[in-house]
Amino acid sequence: MWSYAFKRAATTAVTLLAASIIIFAFIHIVPGDPIYVLLGDTATPDQIDALRHQLGLDQPIILQYLTWAGHVLEGDLGRSIFFQAPVLSVIADGAETSTLLATMTMIWVAVIGVPIGMIAAVRHGTWLDQGLSGGAMLMASIPTFWVGLYLILIFAAWLGWFPSSGYPSIFEGGVLNLRYLVLPSLALAAPNAALILRLTRASMLDVSREDYVRTARAKGIRPWQVVRRHIWRNALLAVVSAFGFTFAALLSEAVVTETVFALPGIGRLVVQSILRRDYPVIQGVILVIVVVYLLINLIVDLSYRLLDPRVELQ
């Protein structure tokens, strides 16, 4: 177990190094110059050269990367060109919104996707199964922004139950401010719940065809006990793996949703930083998302052994 954990941690570190190189190179290849965004079209050549030297953008790109990577290893993601503040503090300002949004979305995904997927599997081949599976395919095919716009129209504009945009911090206004995240989290949860629903159904059907399940049924064990003891536990591995990928993907999928609902999260920060050519913030946010993604994958892999001791980690 510990040997496997060490190997996975080493692989994660190498992957993170490669990702940092790709992120840095890609951002500097994209057309655009932050100097002109900051100074405008009326800046003189001397002003442009002075600011470029001040920000270190006149150095060779390899030297710029090594300088940035060295600061990252020390826990410093650099300084925002636009905000004139440390990148970590800029990311921290949006982290609360994005973290709570992703957490609330995963709660919706678990509450909606898993139970309905189990019902569809247990009622396999019936009209209920076909209706639930068809509804899942429909929800998975609808764009998130379209769902978000209709949620705003129905529950914010017509019924007035939830705010349509913005998010004041719960540290300033209390937990009731979480109602600002209900509609965006539902919009994000719709396609992901449909994915989990179909995965839960398919995984449970695969396990239910195993010989040991047939044996359990032949012994006269009640159907719900067969599902609880023999099917659900073994079908859980695939679902847990999907939950890990889904949570990590939400951090990047939230870009559209945070823009539609005007949420001050990391996704919206990325969009604004790209428009401003704020290289340090773009690099910092993407690197943080990559780290979160890799850590979640590592945790999911290690959790297999805890969920099923028969699994051999290699």
GROMACS .gro file of C-alpha atoms in nm:
model
  314
    1MET     CA    1   0.000   0.000   0.000
    2TRP     CA    2   0.270   0.249   0.105
    3SER     CA    3   0.491   0.148  -0.188
    4TYR     CA    4   0.205   0.210  -0.427
    5ALA     CA    5   0.128   0.546  -0.261
    6PHE     CA    6   0.493   0.652  -0.300
    7LYS     CA    7   0.499   0.555  -0.669
    8ARG     CA    8   0.172   0.739  -0.735
    9ALA     CA    9   0.304   1.048  -0.552
   10ALA     CA   10   0.622   1.042  -0.764
   11THR     CA   11   0.416   1.006  -1.083
   12THR     CA   12   0.198   1.295  -0.970
   13ALA     CA   13   0.505   1.516  -0.917
   14VAL     CA   14   0.640   1.438  -1.268
   15THR     CA   15   0.298   1.505  -1.420
   16LEU     CA   16   0.278   1.835  -1.236
   17LEU     CA   17   0.622   1.938  -1.368
   18ALA     CA   18   0.519   1.858  -1.727
   19ALA     CA   19   0.189   2.042  -1.680
   20SER     CA   20   0.366   2.352  -1.549
   21ILE     CA   21   0.589   2.363  -1.861
   22ILE     CA   22   0.290   2.323  -2.094
   23ILE     CA   23   0.088   2.587  -1.908
   24PHE     CA   24   0.371   2.842  -1.915
   25ALA     CA   25   0.458   2.781  -2.281
   26PHE     CA   26   0.097   2.783  -2.400
   27ILE     CA   27   0.010   3.111  -2.228
   28HIS     CA   28   0.314   3.289  -2.370
   29ILE     CA   29   0.240   3.158  -2.722
   30VAL     CA   30  -0.111   3.303  -2.721
   31PRO     CA   31  -0.118   3.639  -2.910
   32GLY     CA   32  -0.148   3.957  -2.703
   33ASP     CA   33   0.068   4.171  -2.480
   34PRO     CA   34  -0.025   4.266  -2.122
   35ILE     CA   35   0.188   4.580  -2.152
   36TYR     CA   36  -0.051   4.735  -2.406
   37VAL     CA   37  -0.352   4.628  -2.195
   38LEU     CA   38  -0.206   4.810  -1.894
   39LEU     CA   39  -0.068   5.122  -2.063
   40GLY     CA   40  -0.312   5.159  -2.352
   41ASP     CA   41  -0.242   5.269  -2.707
   42THR     CA   42  -0.104   5.610  -2.605
   43ALA     CA   43   0.201   5.473  -2.419
   44THR     CA   44   0.543   5.582  -2.538
   45PRO     CA   45   0.815   5.327  -2.634
   46ASP     CA   46   1.015   5.424  -2.324
   47GLN     CA   47   0.718   5.357  -2.096
   48ILE     CA   48   0.658   5.022  -2.266
   49ASP     CA   49   1.023   4.916  -2.233
   50ALA     CA   50   1.038   5.026  -1.870
   51LEU     CA   51   0.726   4.832  -1.769
   52ARG     CA   52   0.833   4.526  -1.969
   53HIS     CA   53   1.169   4.528  -1.787
   54GLN     CA   54   0.997   4.583  -1.452
   55LEU     CA   55   0.773   4.277  -1.504
   56GLY     CA   56   1.061   4.065  -1.636
   57LEU     CA   57   0.890   4.010  -1.971
   58ASP     CA   58   1.203   4.114  -2.161
   59GLN     CA   59   1.389   3.804  -2.038
   60PRO     CA   60   1.419   3.482  -2.248
   61ILE     CA   61   1.113   3.261  -2.198
   62ILE     CA   62   1.322   2.979  -2.047
   63LEU     CA   63   1.463   3.216  -1.786
   64GLN     CA   64   1.112   3.347  -1.717
   65TYR     CA   65   0.990   2.989  -1.661
   66LEU     CA   66   1.277   2.897  -1.431
   67THR     CA   67   1.220   3.213  -1.227
   68TRP     CA   68   0.846   3.144  -1.204
   69ALA     CA   69   0.896   2.773  -1.119
   70GLY     CA   70   1.148   2.863  -0.848
   71HIS     CA   71   0.904   3.103  -0.687
   72VAL     CA   72   0.624   2.842  -0.711
   73LEU     CA   73   0.837   2.591  -0.520
   74GLU     CA   74   0.867   2.855  -0.247
   75GLY     CA   75   0.487   2.894  -0.240
   76ASP     CA   76   0.482   3.219  -0.437
   77LEU     CA   77   0.269   3.217  -0.754
   78GLY     CA   78   0.385   3.565  -0.849
   79ARG     CA   79   0.214   3.902  -0.857
   80SER     CA   80  -0.091   3.994  -1.063
   81ILE     CA   81  -0.016   4.244  -1.339
   82PHE     CA   82  -0.369   4.389  -1.328
   83PHE     CA   83  -0.455   4.376  -0.956
   84GLN     CA   84  -0.099   4.456  -0.842
   85ALA     CA   85  -0.144   4.199  -0.566
   86PRO     CA   86  -0.008   3.848  -0.491
   87VAL     CA   87  -0.169   3.585  -0.714
   88LEU     CA   88  -0.243   3.364  -0.414
   89SER     CA   89  -0.456   3.636  -0.253
   90VAL     CA   90  -0.635   3.700  -0.584
   91ILE     CA   91  -0.713   3.327  -0.616
   92ALA     CA   92  -0.816   3.308  -0.250
   93ASP     CA   93  -1.077   3.581  -0.309
   94GLY     CA   94  -1.253   3.359  -0.564
   95ALA     CA   95  -1.182   3.025  -0.401
   96GLU     CA   96  -1.468   3.052  -0.151
   97THR     CA   97  -1.729   3.091  -0.425
   98SER     CA   98  -1.590   2.816  -0.649
   99THR     CA   99  -1.533   2.569  -0.365
  100LEU     CA  100  -1.883   2.614  -0.222
  101LEU     CA  101  -2.033   2.599  -0.572
  102ALA     CA  102  -1.849   2.272  -0.653
  103THR     CA  103  -1.940   2.122  -0.313
  104MET     CA  104  -2.309   2.211  -0.346
  105THR     CA  105  -2.308   2.076  -0.702
  106MET     CA  106  -2.160   1.743  -0.589
  107ILE     CA  107  -2.431   1.717  -0.321
  108TRP     CA  108  -2.697   1.760  -0.590
  109VAL     CA  109  -2.519   1.506  -0.811
  110ALA     CA  110  -2.506   1.249  -0.529
  111VAL     CA  111  -2.863   1.308  -0.412
  112ILE     CA  112  -3.011   1.298  -0.764
  113GLY     CA  113  -2.782   1.074  -0.967
  114VAL     CA  114  -2.705   0.780  -0.736
  115PRO     CA  115  -3.055   0.695  -0.600
  116ILE     CA  116  -3.224   0.735  -0.939
  117GLY     CA  117  -2.950   0.527  -1.102
  118MET     CA  118  -3.009   0.252  -0.844
  119ILE     CA  119  -3.386   0.262  -0.907
  120ALA     CA  120  -3.328   0.238  -1.283
  121ALA     CA  121  -3.099  -0.063  -1.233
  122VAL     CA  122  -3.336  -0.243  -0.997
  123ARG     CA  123  -3.629  -0.176  -1.231
  124HIS     CA  124  -3.425  -0.267  -1.540
  125GLY     CA  125  -3.628  -0.312  -1.859
  126THR     CA  126  -3.947  -0.152  -1.725
  127TRP     CA  127  -4.113   0.171  -1.838
  128LEU     CA  128  -3.966   0.341  -1.528
  129ASP     CA  129  -3.613   0.244  -1.631
  130GLN     CA  130  -3.668   0.364  -1.987
  131GLY     CA  131  -3.817   0.693  -1.867
  132LEU     CA  132  -3.533   0.763  -1.622
  133SER     CA  133  -3.265   0.667  -1.876
  134GLY     CA  134  -3.427   0.885  -2.144
  135GLY     CA  135  -3.449   1.177  -1.902
  136ALA     CA  136  -3.080   1.134  -1.817
  137MET     CA  137  -2.979   1.141  -2.183
  138LEU     CA  138  -3.187   1.456  -2.232
  139MET     CA  139  -3.025   1.632  -1.934
  140ALA     CA  140  -2.676   1.530  -2.044
  141SER     CA  141  -2.730   1.676  -2.390
  142ILE     CA  142  -2.858   2.019  -2.280
  143PRO     CA  143  -2.586   2.289  -2.249
  144THR     CA  144  -2.521   2.413  -1.897
  145PHE     CA  145  -2.569   2.778  -1.987
  146TRP     CA  146  -2.912   2.700  -2.139
  147VAL     CA  147  -3.021   2.526  -1.816
  148GLY     CA  148  -2.888   2.821  -1.617
  149LEU     CA  149  -3.081   3.078  -1.821
  150TYR     CA  150  -3.409   2.889  -1.779
  151LEU     CA  151  -3.350   2.843  -1.406
  152ILE     CA  152  -3.302   3.220  -1.377
  153LEU     CA  153  -3.620   3.282  -1.579
  154ILE     CA  154  -3.838   3.043  -1.375
  155PHE     CA  155  -3.705   3.052  -1.018
  156ALA     CA  156  -3.561   3.407  -1.005
  157ALA     CA  157  -3.765   3.622  -1.248
  158TRP     CA  158  -4.109   3.452  -1.226
  159LEU     CA  159  -4.123   3.291  -0.881
  160GLY     CA  160  -3.862   3.508  -0.706
  161TRP     CA  161  -3.743   3.220  -0.488
  162PHE     CA  162  -3.369   3.264  -0.545
  163PRO     CA  163  -3.135   3.550  -0.648
  164SER     CA  164  -3.043   3.554  -1.015
  165SER     CA  165  -2.679   3.670  -0.984
  166GLY     CA  166  -2.393   3.767  -0.755
  167TYR     CA  167  -2.270   3.609  -0.433
  168PRO     CA  168  -2.194   3.787  -0.102
  169SER     CA  169  -1.955   3.592   0.122
  170ILE     CA  170  -2.101   3.373   0.396
  171PHE     CA  171  -1.835   3.519   0.626
  172GLU     CA  172  -2.004   3.857   0.588
  173GLY     CA  173  -2.373   3.769   0.555
  174GLY     CA  174  -2.409   3.422   0.705
  175VAL     CA  175  -2.506   3.084   0.564
  176LEU     CA  176  -2.828   3.225   0.414
  177ASN     CA  177  -2.608   3.363   0.137
  178LEU     CA  178  -2.576   3.007   0.012
  179ARG     CA  179  -2.914   3.060  -0.158
  180TYR     CA  180  -2.720   3.260  -0.421
  181LEU     CA  181  -2.551   2.933  -0.523
  182VAL     CA  182  -2.864   2.715  -0.548
  183LEU     CA  183  -2.949   2.795  -0.911
  184PRO     CA  184  -2.590   2.784  -1.047
  185SER     CA  185  -2.521   2.458  -0.864
  186LEU     CA  186  -2.837   2.304  -1.010
  187ALA     CA  187  -2.732   2.417  -1.359
  188LEU     CA  188  -2.391   2.254  -1.311
  189ALA     CA  189  -2.539   1.942  -1.151
  190ALA     CA  190  -2.784   1.862  -1.432
  191PRO     CA  191  -2.543   1.706  -1.685
  192ASN     CA  192  -2.316   1.558  -1.417
  193ALA     CA  193  -2.608   1.396  -1.229
  194ALA     CA  194  -2.720   1.243  -1.558
  195LEU     CA  195  -2.369   1.100  -1.605
  196ILE     CA  196  -2.360   0.953  -1.254
  197LEU     CA  197  -2.712   0.816  -1.299
  198ARG     CA  198  -2.619   0.626  -1.613
  199LEU     CA  199  -2.290   0.508  -1.466
  200THR     CA  200  -2.457   0.382  -1.146
  201ARG     CA  201  -2.720   0.198  -1.350
  202ALA     CA  202  -2.466   0.040  -1.585
  203SER     CA  203  -2.227  -0.058  -1.306
  204MET     CA  204  -2.502  -0.219  -1.098
  205LEU     CA  205  -2.634  -0.411  -1.399
  206ASP     CA  206  -2.283  -0.544  -1.472
  207VAL     CA  207  -2.239  -0.664  -1.115
  208SER     CA  208  -2.591  -0.813  -1.100
  209ARG     CA  209  -2.495  -1.054  -1.381
  210GLU     CA  210  -2.206  -1.203  -1.180
  211ASP     CA  211  -2.228  -1.566  -1.065
  212TYR     CA  212  -2.211  -1.483  -0.694
  213VAL     CA  213  -2.517  -1.261  -0.730
  214ARG     CA  214  -2.709  -1.542  -0.901
  215THR     CA  215  -2.601  -1.773  -0.619
  216ALA     CA  216  -2.723  -1.526  -0.358
  217ARG     CA  217  -3.060  -1.505  -0.531
  218ALA     CA  218  -3.079  -1.885  -0.561
  219LYS     CA  219  -3.032  -1.909  -0.183
  220GLY     CA  220  -3.354  -1.714  -0.139
  221ILE     CA  221  -3.198  -1.394  -0.006
  222ARG     CA  222  -3.440  -1.104  -0.030
  223PRO     CA  223  -3.388  -0.881  -0.338
  224TRP     CA  224  -3.307  -0.565  -0.141
  225GLN     CA  225  -3.050  -0.755   0.066
  226VAL     CA  226  -2.885  -0.883  -0.254
  227VAL     CA  227  -2.864  -0.524  -0.380
  228ARG     CA  228  -2.726  -0.390  -0.051
  229ARG     CA  229  -2.479  -0.670   0.029
  230HIS     CA  230  -2.358  -0.795  -0.309
  231ILE     CA  231  -2.437  -0.547  -0.588
  232TRP     CA  232  -2.409  -0.194  -0.453
  233ARG     CA  233  -2.077  -0.237  -0.270
  234ASN     CA  234  -1.903  -0.383  -0.576
  235ALA     CA  235  -2.060  -0.129  -0.811
  236LEU     CA  236  -1.939   0.153  -0.586
  237LEU     CA  237  -1.580   0.156  -0.719
  238ALA     CA  238  -1.675   0.289  -1.063
  239VAL     CA  239  -1.911   0.547  -0.911
  240VAL     CA  240  -1.648   0.675  -0.665
  241SER     CA  241  -1.397   0.709  -0.948
  242ALA     CA  242  -1.650   0.910  -1.149
  243PHE     CA  243  -1.718   1.134  -0.848
  244GLY     CA  244  -1.350   1.220  -0.826
  245PHE     CA  245  -1.324   1.313  -1.192
  246THR     CA  246  -1.652   1.508  -1.174
  247PHE     CA  247  -1.546   1.719  -0.876
  248ALA     CA  248  -1.215   1.807  -1.039
  249ALA     CA  249  -1.382   1.885  -1.372
  250LEU     CA  250  -1.631   2.118  -1.201
  251LEU     CA  251  -1.352   2.366  -1.130
  252SER     CA  252  -1.305   2.415  -1.504
  253GLU     CA  253  -1.670   2.366  -1.607
  254ALA     CA  254  -1.771   2.646  -1.370
  255VAL     CA  255  -1.626   2.906  -1.609
  256VAL     CA  256  -1.950   2.931  -1.808
  257THR     CA  257  -2.182   2.902  -1.508
  258GLU     CA  258  -1.999   3.168  -1.305
  259THR     CA  259  -2.015   3.400  -1.606
  260VAL     CA  260  -2.392   3.342  -1.656
  261PHE     CA  261  -2.470   3.400  -1.286
  262ALA     CA  262  -2.205   3.675  -1.239
  263LEU     CA  263  -2.039   3.482  -0.955
  264PRO     CA  264  -1.703   3.611  -0.827
  265GLY     CA  265  -1.535   3.270  -0.857
  266ILE     CA  266  -1.216   3.130  -1.004
  267GLY     CA  267  -1.378   3.047  -1.338
  268ARG     CA  268  -1.485   3.405  -1.397
  269LEU     CA  269  -1.143   3.523  -1.276
  270VAL     CA  270  -0.978   3.312  -1.548
  271VAL     CA  271  -1.198   3.465  -1.819
  272GLN     CA  272  -1.125   3.820  -1.701
  273SER     CA  273  -0.752   3.748  -1.665
  274ILE     CA  274  -0.734   3.611  -2.020
  275LEU     CA  275  -0.896   3.928  -2.153
  276ARG     CA  276  -0.645   4.138  -1.954
  277ARG     CA  277  -0.349   3.914  -2.051
  278ASP     CA  278  -0.272   3.882  -1.681
  279TYR     CA  279  -0.018   3.599  -1.723
  280PRO     CA  280   0.064   3.533  -1.355
  281VAL     CA  281  -0.302   3.493  -1.257
  282ILE     CA  282  -0.380   3.265  -1.554
  283GLN     CA  283  -0.076   3.048  -1.480
  284GLY     CA  284  -0.153   3.039  -1.109
  285VAL     CA  285  -0.521   2.945  -1.146
  286ILE     CA  286  -0.456   2.672  -1.402
  287LEU     CA  287  -0.171   2.532  -1.192
  288VAL     CA  288  -0.396   2.521  -0.883
  289ILE     CA  289  -0.668   2.342  -1.084
  290VAL     CA  290  -0.411   2.089  -1.209
  291VAL     CA  291  -0.286   2.028  -0.852
  292VAL     CA  292  -0.643   1.975  -0.727
  293TYR     CA  293  -0.716   1.741  -1.017
  294LEU     CA  294  -0.404   1.532  -0.953
  295LEU     CA  295  -0.462   1.515  -0.578
  296ILE     CA  296  -0.823   1.403  -0.623
  297ASN     CA  297  -0.712   1.132  -0.866
  298LEU     CA  298  -0.449   1.018  -0.616
  299ILE     CA  299  -0.704   1.004  -0.333
  300VAL     CA  300  -0.953   0.815  -0.552
  301ASP     CA  301  -0.690   0.557  -0.649
  302LEU     CA  302  -0.588   0.503  -0.288
  303SER     CA  303  -0.951   0.478  -0.177
  304TYR     CA  304  -1.007   0.167  -0.393
  305ARG     CA  305  -0.826  -0.049  -0.138
  306LEU     CA  306  -1.031   0.096   0.146
  307LEU     CA  307  -1.360   0.030  -0.035
  308ASP     CA  308  -1.265  -0.322  -0.140
  309PRO     CA  309  -0.968  -0.492   0.034
  310ARG     CA  310  -0.957  -0.749  -0.248
  311VAL     CA  311  -0.828  -0.485  -0.491
  312GLU     CA  312  -0.452  -0.515  -0.554
  313LEU     CA  313  -0.278  -0.182  -0.606
  314GLN     CA  314   0.007  -0.196  -0.859
   0.00000   0.00000   0.00000
